Amino acid sequence: MKNEHLVISGVNMDFPTPTGPFRALENINLTIKKGEFVSIIGHSGCGKSTVLNIVAGLYEATKGGIILNGKEVNAPGPGRAMVFQNHSLLPWLTAYENVELAVKQIFKKQKSKAEIKDWIEHNMKLVQMEHAMHKRPDEISGGMKQRVGIARALAMEPEVLLLDEQFGALDALTRAHLQDSVMEIQKDLGSTMMMVTHDVDEAVLLSDRIVMMTNGPAATVGKILDVDLPRPRERVSISESPEYNHCRHEVLRFLYERHGNKEEGEQEVEAKKSISADETAQVENVVEFTEVAATQTEKAA
């Protein structure tokens, strides 16, 4: 169908443990429209980030799968760019060079040097980092590092932008500024975004829909809430809206009345610890783009 931009269909996820497979996710089903902003929220350990990792192609579902624009997702690719809570910037490169590394991998054969330069600068301006794009990560603040991470992801022109608790480690004021930036970017670009968060207010402010996960093991989609608030959204005025407070109440009610048993997925955490070293290394290589590319860049510097 036309509205089926991203489809998560019948996804189960098992992790190996010394006592046998542990089922983290069971029968996850979700359809996301192009240009939609969807948040996933739930107690710690319920598998929110696991869902995002499966969409990114970092994990392969035990059962079911992901369809993006009619094609199955079974490996990482530029169609899905991920922004992590840990910015994952290469410390020996400047902000500009971190974005450049991603852009060259995607567009080296499609854009000239001048076009690549213009494209990097354009994306740095989108996140208001043009003034500091030649600084290294240790020379900029945590919020600025996250802006670079977002610029790097946007510069890949992904079909879906995946945000994994990307503001979780930031102070409240910086977090608010970045939330405003994300809303502005989505308005300008019409990007499809999926976000994992623990923050109820953040989910209501940013989202078109909020997907609420049940507690694990065998976590699944418990409820999906439509956020019927007009855009653009201004945080102060919208917080006084009856619809905003209704949405906030519905999420809190789900989390703390219907699913307030905070086992917090301890079994899932232990299961993930048992993932083999090879699998862990593979994911880390993807996050850092590729080990080969990084090494080549380091030598060039």
PDB file of C-alpha atoms in Angstrom:
ATOM      1  CA  MET A   1       0.000   0.000   0.000  1.00  0.00           C
ATOM      2  CA  LYS A   2       1.037   3.610  -0.528  1.00  0.00           C
ATOM      3  CA  ASN A   3       1.196   4.404   3.199  1.00  0.00           C
ATOM      4  CA  GLU A   4       3.355   1.388   4.053  1.00  0.00           C
ATOM      5  CA  HIS A   5       6.752   3.087   4.023  1.00  0.00           C
ATOM      6  CA  LEU A   6       8.215   0.933   6.809  1.00  0.00           C
ATOM      7  CA  VAL A   7       6.629  -2.309   7.971  1.00  0.00           C
ATOM      8  CA  ILE A   8       7.661  -4.327  11.031  1.00  0.00           C
ATOM      9  CA  SER A   9       5.920  -7.664  10.577  1.00  0.00           C
ATOM     10  CA  GLY A  10       5.558 -10.447  13.165  1.00  0.00           C
ATOM     11  CA  VAL A  11       9.009  -9.866  14.678  1.00  0.00           C
ATOM     12  CA  ASN A  12      10.310 -12.183  17.388  1.00  0.00           C
ATOM     13  CA  MET A  13      13.792 -11.803  18.872  1.00  0.00           C
ATOM     14  CA  ASP A  14      15.551 -14.525  20.866  1.00  0.00           C
ATOM     15  CA  PHE A  15      18.931 -14.136  22.546  1.00  0.00           C
ATOM     16  CA  PRO A  16      21.069 -17.148  23.501  1.00  0.00           C
ATOM     17  CA  THR A  17      21.689 -17.740  27.211  1.00  0.00           C
ATOM     18  CA  PRO A  18      23.448 -20.553  29.096  1.00  0.00           C
ATOM     19  CA  THR A  19      20.013 -21.978  29.985  1.00  0.00           C
ATOM     20  CA  GLY A  20      18.554 -21.693  26.490  1.00  0.00           C
ATOM     21  CA  PRO A  21      17.039 -19.018  24.249  1.00  0.00           C
ATOM     22  CA  PHE A  22      15.551 -15.942  25.924  1.00  0.00           C
ATOM     23  CA  ARG A  23      12.673 -14.333  24.041  1.00  0.00           C
ATOM     24  CA  ALA A  24      13.078 -10.562  24.257  1.00  0.00           C
ATOM     25  CA  LEU A  25      10.427  -9.593  21.680  1.00  0.00           C
ATOM     26  CA  GLU A  26       7.318 -11.406  20.499  1.00  0.00           C
ATOM     27  CA  ASN A  27       5.066 -10.643  17.535  1.00  0.00           C
ATOM     28  CA  ILE A  28       5.987  -6.974  17.025  1.00  0.00           C
ATOM     29  CA  ASN A  29       3.813  -5.446  14.310  1.00  0.00           C
ATOM     30  CA  LEU A  30       3.961  -1.799  13.238  1.00  0.00           C
ATOM     31  CA  THR A  31       3.435   0.146  10.012  1.00  0.00           C
ATOM     32  CA  ILE A  32       4.966   3.616   9.657  1.00  0.00           C
ATOM     33  CA  LYS A  33       3.976   6.132   6.996  1.00  0.00           C
ATOM     34  CA  LYS A  34       6.458   8.260   5.082  1.00  0.00           C
ATOM     35  CA  GLY A  35       7.241  11.464   6.981  1.00  0.00           C
ATOM     36  CA  GLU A  36       5.813  10.151  10.255  1.00  0.00           C
ATOM     37  CA  PHE A  37       7.512  10.568  13.639  1.00  0.00           C
ATOM     38  CA  VAL A  38       6.986   7.492  15.835  1.00  0.00           C
ATOM     39  CA  SER A  39       8.313   7.096  19.374  1.00  0.00           C
ATOM     40  CA  ILE A  40       8.791   3.808  21.221  1.00  0.00           C
ATOM     41  CA  ILE A  41       8.485   4.012  24.986  1.00  0.00           C
ATOM     42  CA  GLY A  42       8.485   1.474  27.830  1.00  0.00           C
ATOM     43  CA  HIS A  43      10.294   0.423  30.979  1.00  0.00           C
ATOM     44  CA  SER A  44      14.032  -0.242  30.837  1.00  0.00           C
ATOM     45  CA  GLY A  45      14.854  -3.606  29.301  1.00  0.00           C
ATOM     46  CA  CYS A  46      11.559  -4.041  27.434  1.00  0.00           C
ATOM     47  CA  GLY A  47      13.305  -4.265  24.067  1.00  0.00           C
ATOM     48  CA  LYS A  48      12.839  -0.738  22.700  1.00  0.00           C
ATOM     49  CA  SER A  49      16.404  -0.434  21.421  1.00  0.00           C
ATOM     50  CA  THR A  50      16.280  -4.023  20.168  1.00  0.00           C
ATOM     51  CA  VAL A  51      13.399  -3.049  17.866  1.00  0.00           C
ATOM     52  CA  LEU A  52      15.447  -0.120  16.567  1.00  0.00           C
ATOM     53  CA  ASN A  53      18.507  -2.334  16.037  1.00  0.00           C
ATOM     54  CA  ILE A  54      16.437  -4.791  14.005  1.00  0.00           C
ATOM     55  CA  VAL A  55      15.114  -1.954  11.822  1.00  0.00           C
ATOM     56  CA  ALA A  56      18.699  -0.719  11.398  1.00  0.00           C
ATOM     57  CA  GLY A  57      19.822  -4.186  10.318  1.00  0.00           C
ATOM     58  CA  LEU A  58      22.211  -4.556  13.257  1.00  0.00           C
ATOM     59  CA  TYR A  59      20.232  -7.522  14.606  1.00  0.00           C
ATOM     60  CA  GLU A  60      18.465 -10.171  12.537  1.00  0.00           C
ATOM     61  CA  ALA A  61      15.012 -11.070  13.840  1.00  0.00           C
ATOM     62  CA  THR A  62      14.513 -14.680  14.914  1.00  0.00           C
ATOM     63  CA  LYS A  63      11.131 -14.613  13.201  1.00  0.00           C
ATOM     64  CA  GLY A  64       9.350 -12.063  11.007  1.00  0.00           C
ATOM     65  CA  GLY A  65      11.089  -9.161   9.333  1.00  0.00           C
ATOM     66  CA  ILE A  66      11.345  -5.548   8.226  1.00  0.00           C
ATOM     67  CA  ILE A  67      10.117  -4.173   4.891  1.00  0.00           C
ATOM     68  CA  LEU A  68      11.264  -0.717   3.767  1.00  0.00           C
ATOM     69  CA  ASN A  69       9.667   0.613   0.583  1.00  0.00           C
ATOM     70  CA  GLY A  70       8.783  -2.899  -0.500  1.00  0.00           C
ATOM     71  CA  LYS A  71      12.252  -4.375   0.107  1.00  0.00           C
ATOM     72  CA  GLU A  72      13.301  -6.656   2.953  1.00  0.00           C
ATOM     73  CA  VAL A  73      15.846  -5.315   5.434  1.00  0.00           C
ATOM     74  CA  ASN A  74      18.400  -7.941   6.491  1.00  0.00           C
ATOM     75  CA  ALA A  75      21.632  -5.936   6.879  1.00  0.00           C
ATOM     76  CA  PRO A  76      22.797  -2.409   7.730  1.00  0.00           C
ATOM     77  CA  GLY A  77      22.480   0.108   4.922  1.00  0.00           C
ATOM     78  CA  PRO A  78      22.388   3.839   4.183  1.00  0.00           C
ATOM     79  CA  GLY A  79      18.589   3.782   3.962  1.00  0.00           C
ATOM     80  CA  ARG A  80      18.484   3.683   7.759  1.00  0.00           C
ATOM     81  CA  ALA A  81      20.781   6.037   9.683  1.00  0.00           C
ATOM     82  CA  MET A  82      21.066   5.735  13.450  1.00  0.00           C
ATOM     83  CA  VAL A  83      21.871   8.368  16.088  1.00  0.00           C
ATOM     84  CA  PHE A  84      22.944   6.884  19.415  1.00  0.00           C
ATOM     85  CA  GLN A  85      23.009   8.306  22.948  1.00  0.00           C
ATOM     86  CA  ASN A  86      26.768   7.896  22.618  1.00  0.00           C
ATOM     87  CA  HIS A  87      27.563  10.169  19.667  1.00  0.00           C
ATOM     88  CA  SER A  88      30.106   7.656  18.223  1.00  0.00           C
ATOM     89  CA  LEU A  89      32.275  10.385  16.690  1.00  0.00           C
ATOM     90  CA  LEU A  90      35.851   9.492  15.752  1.00  0.00           C
ATOM     91  CA  PRO A  91      37.954  11.565  18.198  1.00  0.00           C
ATOM     92  CA  TRP A  92      40.872  12.324  15.855  1.00  0.00           C
ATOM     93  CA  LEU A  93      38.590  13.853  13.215  1.00  0.00           C
ATOM     94  CA  THR A  94      36.929  17.256  13.244  1.00  0.00           C
ATOM     95  CA  ALA A  95      33.150  17.559  13.215  1.00  0.00           C
ATOM     96  CA  TYR A  96      33.323  18.287   9.481  1.00  0.00           C
ATOM     97  CA  GLU A  97      35.546  15.253   8.834  1.00  0.00           C
ATOM     98  CA  ASN A  98      33.236  12.946  10.818  1.00  0.00           C
ATOM     99  CA  VAL A  99      30.353  13.928   8.557  1.00  0.00           C
ATOM    100  CA  GLU A 100      32.624  13.784   5.504  1.00  0.00           C
ATOM    101  CA  LEU A 101      33.554  10.164   6.253  1.00  0.00           C
ATOM    102  CA  ALA A 102      29.914   9.113   6.004  1.00  0.00           C
ATOM    103  CA  VAL A 103      29.177  11.278   2.963  1.00  0.00           C
ATOM    104  CA  LYS A 104      32.132   9.923   0.981  1.00  0.00           C
ATOM    105  CA  GLN A 105      31.082   6.338   1.639  1.00  0.00           C
ATOM    106  CA  ILE A 106      27.605   7.035   0.270  1.00  0.00           C
ATOM    107  CA  PHE A 107      28.160   9.667  -2.423  1.00  0.00           C
ATOM    108  CA  LYS A 108      31.807   9.400  -3.521  1.00  0.00           C
ATOM    109  CA  LYS A 109      30.825   8.205  -7.015  1.00  0.00           C
ATOM    110  CA  GLN A 110      27.769  10.466  -7.258  1.00  0.00           C
ATOM    111  CA  LYS A 111      29.016  13.891  -6.144  1.00  0.00           C
ATOM    112  CA  SER A 112      32.059  15.960  -7.050  1.00  0.00           C
ATOM    113  CA  LYS A 113      34.432  17.249  -4.370  1.00  0.00           C
ATOM    114  CA  ALA A 114      32.757  20.645  -4.492  1.00  0.00           C
ATOM    115  CA  GLU A 115      29.294  19.082  -4.200  1.00  0.00           C
ATOM    116  CA  ILE A 116      30.434  16.949  -1.251  1.00  0.00           C
ATOM    117  CA  LYS A 117      31.799  20.051   0.497  1.00  0.00           C
ATOM    118  CA  ASP A 118      28.577  21.979  -0.097  1.00  0.00           C
ATOM    119  CA  TRP A 119      26.467  19.035   1.104  1.00  0.00           C
ATOM    120  CA  ILE A 120      28.450  18.642   4.331  1.00  0.00           C
ATOM    121  CA  GLU A 121      28.232  22.354   5.075  1.00  0.00           C
ATOM    122  CA  HIS A 122      24.497  22.321   4.319  1.00  0.00           C
ATOM    123  CA  ASN A 123      23.897  19.557   6.875  1.00  0.00           C
ATOM    124  CA  MET A 124      26.085  21.243   9.471  1.00  0.00           C
ATOM    125  CA  LYS A 125      23.952  24.370   9.046  1.00  0.00           C
ATOM    126  CA  LEU A 126      20.782  22.311   9.515  1.00  0.00           C
ATOM    127  CA  VAL A 127      21.948  21.440  13.045  1.00  0.00           C
ATOM    128  CA  GLN A 128      23.430  24.910  13.681  1.00  0.00           C
ATOM    129  CA  MET A 129      27.025  23.682  13.825  1.00  0.00           C
ATOM    130  CA  GLU A 130      28.610  25.633  10.973  1.00  0.00           C
ATOM    131  CA  HIS A 131      30.525  27.784  13.482  1.00  0.00           C
ATOM    132  CA  ALA A 132      32.296  24.780  15.045  1.00  0.00           C
ATOM    133  CA  MET A 133      32.588  22.288  12.192  1.00  0.00           C
ATOM    134  CA  HIS A 134      36.395  22.336  12.224  1.00  0.00           C
ATOM    135  CA  LYS A 135      36.682  21.477  15.923  1.00  0.00           C
ATOM    136  CA  ARG A 136      37.405  17.979  17.227  1.00  0.00           C
ATOM    137  CA  PRO A 137      34.935  16.191  19.565  1.00  0.00           C
ATOM    138  CA  ASP A 138      37.008  16.974  22.661  1.00  0.00           C
ATOM    139  CA  GLU A 139      36.701  20.688  21.848  1.00  0.00           C
ATOM    140  CA  ILE A 140      32.886  20.829  21.789  1.00  0.00           C
ATOM    141  CA  SER A 141      30.083  20.181  24.292  1.00  0.00           C
ATOM    142  CA  GLY A 142      27.926  17.076  24.598  1.00  0.00           C
ATOM    143  CA  GLY A 143      25.002  18.784  22.923  1.00  0.00           C
ATOM    144  CA  MET A 144      27.187  19.887  20.035  1.00  0.00           C
ATOM    145  CA  LYS A 145      28.502  16.339  19.604  1.00  0.00           C
ATOM    146  CA  GLN A 146      24.926  15.105  19.303  1.00  0.00           C
ATOM    147  CA  ARG A 147      24.238  17.790  16.687  1.00  0.00           C
ATOM    148  CA  VAL A 148      27.185  16.468  14.677  1.00  0.00           C
ATOM    149  CA  GLY A 149      25.838  12.920  15.038  1.00  0.00           C
ATOM    150  CA  ILE A 150      22.477  14.077  13.684  1.00  0.00           C
ATOM    151  CA  ALA A 151      24.175  15.972  10.825  1.00  0.00           C
ATOM    152  CA  ARG A 152      26.161  12.863   9.915  1.00  0.00           C
ATOM    153  CA  ALA A 153      22.984  10.779   9.830  1.00  0.00           C
ATOM    154  CA  LEU A 154      21.039  13.356   7.787  1.00  0.00           C
ATOM    155  CA  ALA A 155      23.909  13.716   5.320  1.00  0.00           C
ATOM    156  CA  MET A 156      23.448  10.078   4.337  1.00  0.00           C
ATOM    157  CA  GLU A 157      19.938  10.976   3.088  1.00  0.00           C
ATOM    158  CA  PRO A 158      18.347   8.017   4.886  1.00  0.00           C
ATOM    159  CA  GLU A 159      14.814   6.890   4.198  1.00  0.00           C
ATOM    160  CA  VAL A 160      14.370   6.466   7.961  1.00  0.00           C
ATOM    161  CA  LEU A 161      16.244   8.282  10.748  1.00  0.00           C
ATOM    162  CA  LEU A 162      16.574   6.166  13.903  1.00  0.00           C
ATOM    163  CA  LEU A 163      17.105   7.949  17.227  1.00  0.00           C
ATOM    164  CA  ASP A 164      18.132   5.781  20.188  1.00  0.00           C
ATOM    165  CA  GLU A 165      17.741   7.862  23.373  1.00  0.00           C
ATOM    166  CA  GLN A 166      19.891  10.434  21.641  1.00  0.00           C
ATOM    167  CA  PHE A 167      19.265  13.155  24.252  1.00  0.00           C
ATOM    168  CA  GLY A 168      19.364  10.938  27.343  1.00  0.00           C
ATOM    169  CA  ALA A 169      22.747  12.085  28.634  1.00  0.00           C
ATOM    170  CA  LEU A 170      22.161  15.821  28.127  1.00  0.00           C
ATOM    171  CA  ASP A 171      21.086  18.512  30.579  1.00  0.00           C
ATOM    172  CA  ALA A 172      17.468  19.713  30.391  1.00  0.00           C
ATOM    173  CA  LEU A 173      18.157  22.984  28.568  1.00  0.00           C
ATOM    174  CA  THR A 174      20.402  21.412  25.913  1.00  0.00           C
ATOM    175  CA  ARG A 175      17.896  18.602  25.508  1.00  0.00           C
ATOM    176  CA  ALA A 176      15.080  21.113  24.892  1.00  0.00           C
ATOM    177  CA  HIS A 177      17.121  22.995  22.275  1.00  0.00           C
ATOM    178  CA  LEU A 178      17.900  19.753  20.417  1.00  0.00           C
ATOM    179  CA  GLN A 179      14.278  18.623  20.544  1.00  0.00           C
ATOM    180  CA  ASP A 180      13.329  21.926  18.912  1.00  0.00           C
ATOM    181  CA  SER A 181      16.025  21.376  16.269  1.00  0.00           C
ATOM    182  CA  VAL A 182      14.716  17.876  15.474  1.00  0.00           C
ATOM    183  CA  MET A 183      11.171  19.235  15.049  1.00  0.00           C
ATOM    184  CA  GLU A 184      12.463  21.958  12.732  1.00  0.00           C
ATOM    185  CA  ILE A 185      14.497  19.479  10.666  1.00  0.00           C
ATOM    186  CA  GLN A 186      11.555  17.134  10.288  1.00  0.00           C
ATOM    187  CA  LYS A 187       9.315  20.018   9.223  1.00  0.00           C
ATOM    188  CA  ASP A 188      11.844  21.150   6.594  1.00  0.00           C
ATOM    189  CA  LEU A 189      12.840  17.714   5.270  1.00  0.00           C
ATOM    190  CA  GLY A 190       9.711  15.628   5.870  1.00  0.00           C
ATOM    191  CA  SER A 191      11.917  12.877   7.297  1.00  0.00           C
ATOM    192  CA  THR A 192      10.535   9.583   8.614  1.00  0.00           C
ATOM    193  CA  MET A 193      11.803   9.179  12.182  1.00  0.00           C
ATOM    194  CA  MET A 194      11.693   6.452  14.834  1.00  0.00           C
ATOM    195  CA  MET A 195      12.798   7.362  18.347  1.00  0.00           C
ATOM    196  CA  VAL A 196      13.378   5.336  21.501  1.00  0.00           C
ATOM    197  CA  THR A 197      12.895   7.336  24.691  1.00  0.00           C
ATOM    198  CA  HIS A 198      12.126   7.045  28.405  1.00  0.00           C
ATOM    199  CA  ASP A 199      10.831  10.619  28.505  1.00  0.00           C
ATOM    200  CA  VAL A 200       7.024  10.857  28.308  1.00  0.00           C
ATOM    201  CA  ASP A 201       7.002  14.612  27.620  1.00  0.00           C
ATOM    202  CA  GLU A 202       9.586  14.210  24.862  1.00  0.00           C
ATOM    203  CA  ALA A 203       7.511  11.476  23.238  1.00  0.00           C
ATOM    204  CA  VAL A 204       4.320  13.566  23.277  1.00  0.00           C
ATOM    205  CA  LEU A 205       6.072  16.732  22.068  1.00  0.00           C
ATOM    206  CA  LEU A 206       7.837  15.135  19.089  1.00  0.00           C
ATOM    207  CA  SER A 207       5.603  12.282  17.964  1.00  0.00           C
ATOM    208  CA  ASP A 208       2.719  11.646  15.607  1.00  0.00           C
ATOM    209  CA  ARG A 209       2.247   8.278  17.329  1.00  0.00           C
ATOM    210  CA  ILE A 210       3.613   6.713  20.511  1.00  0.00           C
ATOM    211  CA  VAL A 211       4.184   2.944  20.621  1.00  0.00           C
ATOM    212  CA  MET A 212       4.011   1.639  24.193  1.00  0.00           C
ATOM    213  CA  MET A 213       5.845  -1.619  24.901  1.00  0.00           C
ATOM    214  CA  THR A 214       4.831  -4.184  27.491  1.00  0.00           C
ATOM    215  CA  ASN A 215       7.416  -5.460  29.963  1.00  0.00           C
ATOM    216  CA  GLY A 216       9.548  -8.434  28.977  1.00  0.00           C
ATOM    217  CA  PRO A 217      10.232 -11.225  28.633  1.00  0.00           C
ATOM    218  CA  ALA A 218       8.427 -11.629  25.297  1.00  0.00           C
ATOM    219  CA  ALA A 219       7.692  -7.897  25.188  1.00  0.00           C
ATOM    220  CA  THR A 220       5.267  -6.736  22.536  1.00  0.00           C
ATOM    221  CA  VAL A 221       3.331  -3.653  21.448  1.00  0.00           C
ATOM    222  CA  GLY A 222       0.820  -2.975  24.221  1.00  0.00           C
ATOM    223  CA  LYS A 223      -0.829   0.149  22.859  1.00  0.00           C
ATOM    224  CA  ILE A 224      -0.369   2.739  20.122  1.00  0.00           C
ATOM    225  CA  LEU A 225      -1.450   6.302  20.874  1.00  0.00           C
ATOM    226  CA  ASP A 226      -2.175   8.900  18.182  1.00  0.00           C
ATOM    227  CA  VAL A 227      -0.869  12.345  19.171  1.00  0.00           C
ATOM    228  CA  ASP A 228      -3.408  14.673  17.580  1.00  0.00           C
ATOM    229  CA  LEU A 229      -1.572  17.944  18.138  1.00  0.00           C
ATOM    230  CA  PRO A 230      -1.075  20.544  15.380  1.00  0.00           C
ATOM    231  CA  ARG A 231       2.382  21.299  14.015  1.00  0.00           C
ATOM    232  CA  PRO A 232       4.547  23.286  14.417  1.00  0.00           C
ATOM    233  CA  ARG A 233       4.570  22.667  18.159  1.00  0.00           C
ATOM    234  CA  GLU A 234       5.785  25.182  20.717  1.00  0.00           C
ATOM    235  CA  ARG A 235       6.594  23.526  24.021  1.00  0.00           C
ATOM    236  CA  VAL A 236       5.277  26.193  26.411  1.00  0.00           C
ATOM    237  CA  SER A 237       1.893  26.761  24.777  1.00  0.00           C
ATOM    238  CA  ILE A 238       1.364  23.100  23.912  1.00  0.00           C
ATOM    239  CA  SER A 239       1.926  22.010  27.512  1.00  0.00           C
ATOM    240  CA  GLU A 240      -1.310  23.845  28.396  1.00  0.00           C
ATOM    241  CA  SER A 241      -3.283  21.981  25.723  1.00  0.00           C
ATOM    242  CA  PRO A 242      -5.937  19.507  26.938  1.00  0.00           C
ATOM    243  CA  GLU A 243      -4.890  17.078  24.175  1.00  0.00           C
ATOM    244  CA  TYR A 244      -1.241  17.251  25.292  1.00  0.00           C
ATOM    245  CA  ASN A 245      -2.178  16.471  28.866  1.00  0.00           C
ATOM    246  CA  HIS A 246      -4.549  13.712  27.736  1.00  0.00           C
ATOM    247  CA  CYS A 247      -1.738  12.043  25.742  1.00  0.00           C
ATOM    248  CA  ARG A 248       0.686  12.427  28.619  1.00  0.00           C
ATOM    249  CA  HIS A 249      -1.836  10.891  31.027  1.00  0.00           C
ATOM    250  CA  GLU A 250      -2.514   7.939  28.695  1.00  0.00           C
ATOM    251  CA  VAL A 251       1.194   7.098  28.414  1.00  0.00           C
ATOM    252  CA  LEU A 252       1.784   7.410  32.154  1.00  0.00           C
ATOM    253  CA  ARG A 253      -1.298   5.309  32.869  1.00  0.00           C
ATOM    254  CA  PHE A 254      -0.064   2.570  30.569  1.00  0.00           C
ATOM    255  CA  LEU A 255       3.461   2.576  32.001  1.00  0.00           C
ATOM    256  CA  TYR A 256       2.668   2.805  35.700  1.00  0.00           C
ATOM    257  CA  GLU A 257      -0.813   1.309  36.102  1.00  0.00           C
ATOM    258  CA  ARG A 258      -1.073  -1.386  33.438  1.00  0.00           C
ATOM    259  CA  HIS A 259       2.625  -2.254  33.202  1.00  0.00           C
ATOM    260  CA  GLY A 260       4.154  -0.953  36.401  1.00  0.00           C
ATOM    261  CA  ASN A 261       5.847  -4.218  37.398  1.00  0.00           C
ATOM    262  CA  LYS A 262       9.434  -3.079  37.014  1.00  0.00           C
ATOM    263  CA  GLU A 263      11.321  -6.316  36.495  1.00  0.00           C
ATOM    264  CA  GLU A 264      13.065  -4.057  33.960  1.00  0.00           C
ATOM    265  CA  GLY A 265      14.141  -6.800  31.665  1.00  0.00           C
ATOM    266  CA  GLU A 266      17.033  -8.097  33.726  1.00  0.00           C
ATOM    267  CA  GLN A 267      16.919 -11.385  31.827  1.00  0.00           C
ATOM    268  CA  GLU A 268      17.175  -9.530  28.527  1.00  0.00           C
ATOM    269  CA  VAL A 269      20.207  -7.603  29.741  1.00  0.00           C
ATOM    270  CA  GLU A 270      21.877 -10.859  30.744  1.00  0.00           C
ATOM    271  CA  ALA A 271      20.932 -12.434  27.419  1.00  0.00           C
ATOM    272  CA  LYS A 272      22.495  -9.571  25.478  1.00  0.00           C
ATOM    273  CA  LYS A 273      25.681  -9.992  27.478  1.00  0.00           C
ATOM    274  CA  SER A 274      25.959 -13.518  26.117  1.00  0.00           C
ATOM    275  CA  ILE A 275      26.041 -12.371  22.473  1.00  0.00           C
ATOM    276  CA  SER A 276      29.260 -13.658  20.954  1.00  0.00           C
ATOM    277  CA  ALA A 277      32.329 -11.477  20.588  1.00  0.00           C
ATOM    278  CA  ASP A 278      32.068 -11.789  16.809  1.00  0.00           C
ATOM    279  CA  GLU A 279      28.509 -10.422  16.782  1.00  0.00           C
ATOM    280  CA  THR A 280      29.474  -7.580  19.110  1.00  0.00           C
ATOM    281  CA  ALA A 281      32.448  -6.661  16.929  1.00  0.00           C
ATOM    282  CA  GLN A 282      30.239  -6.682  13.860  1.00  0.00           C
ATOM    283  CA  VAL A 283      27.834  -4.172  15.398  1.00  0.00           C
ATOM    284  CA  GLU A 284      30.669  -1.951  16.598  1.00  0.00           C
ATOM    285  CA  ASN A 285      32.152  -1.927  13.096  1.00  0.00           C
ATOM    286  CA  VAL A 286      28.854  -0.774  11.672  1.00  0.00           C
ATOM    287  CA  VAL A 287      28.531   2.007  14.245  1.00  0.00           C
ATOM    288  CA  GLU A 288      31.967   3.320  13.427  1.00  0.00           C
ATOM    289  CA  PHE A 289      31.072   2.993   9.723  1.00  0.00           C
ATOM    290  CA  THR A 290      33.862   0.560   8.796  1.00  0.00           C
ATOM    291  CA  GLU A 291      37.148  -0.215  10.472  1.00  0.00           C
ATOM    292  CA  VAL A 292      38.954   0.015   7.158  1.00  0.00           C
ATOM    293  CA  ALA A 293      37.608   3.455   6.343  1.00  0.00           C
ATOM    294  CA  ALA A 294      38.473   4.743   9.786  1.00  0.00           C
ATOM    295  CA  THR A 295      42.013   3.442   9.547  1.00  0.00           C
ATOM    296  CA  GLN A 296      42.510   5.035   6.126  1.00  0.00           C
ATOM    297  CA  THR A 297      41.234   8.355   7.430  1.00  0.00           C
ATOM    298  CA  GLU A 298      43.509   8.219  10.457  1.00  0.00           C
ATOM    299  CA  LYS A 299      46.541   7.615   8.232  1.00  0.00           C
ATOM    300  CA  ALA A 300      45.535  10.464   5.938  1.00  0.00           C
ATOM    301  CA  ALA A 301      45.304  12.814   8.905  1.00  0.00           C
TER     302      ALA A 301
END
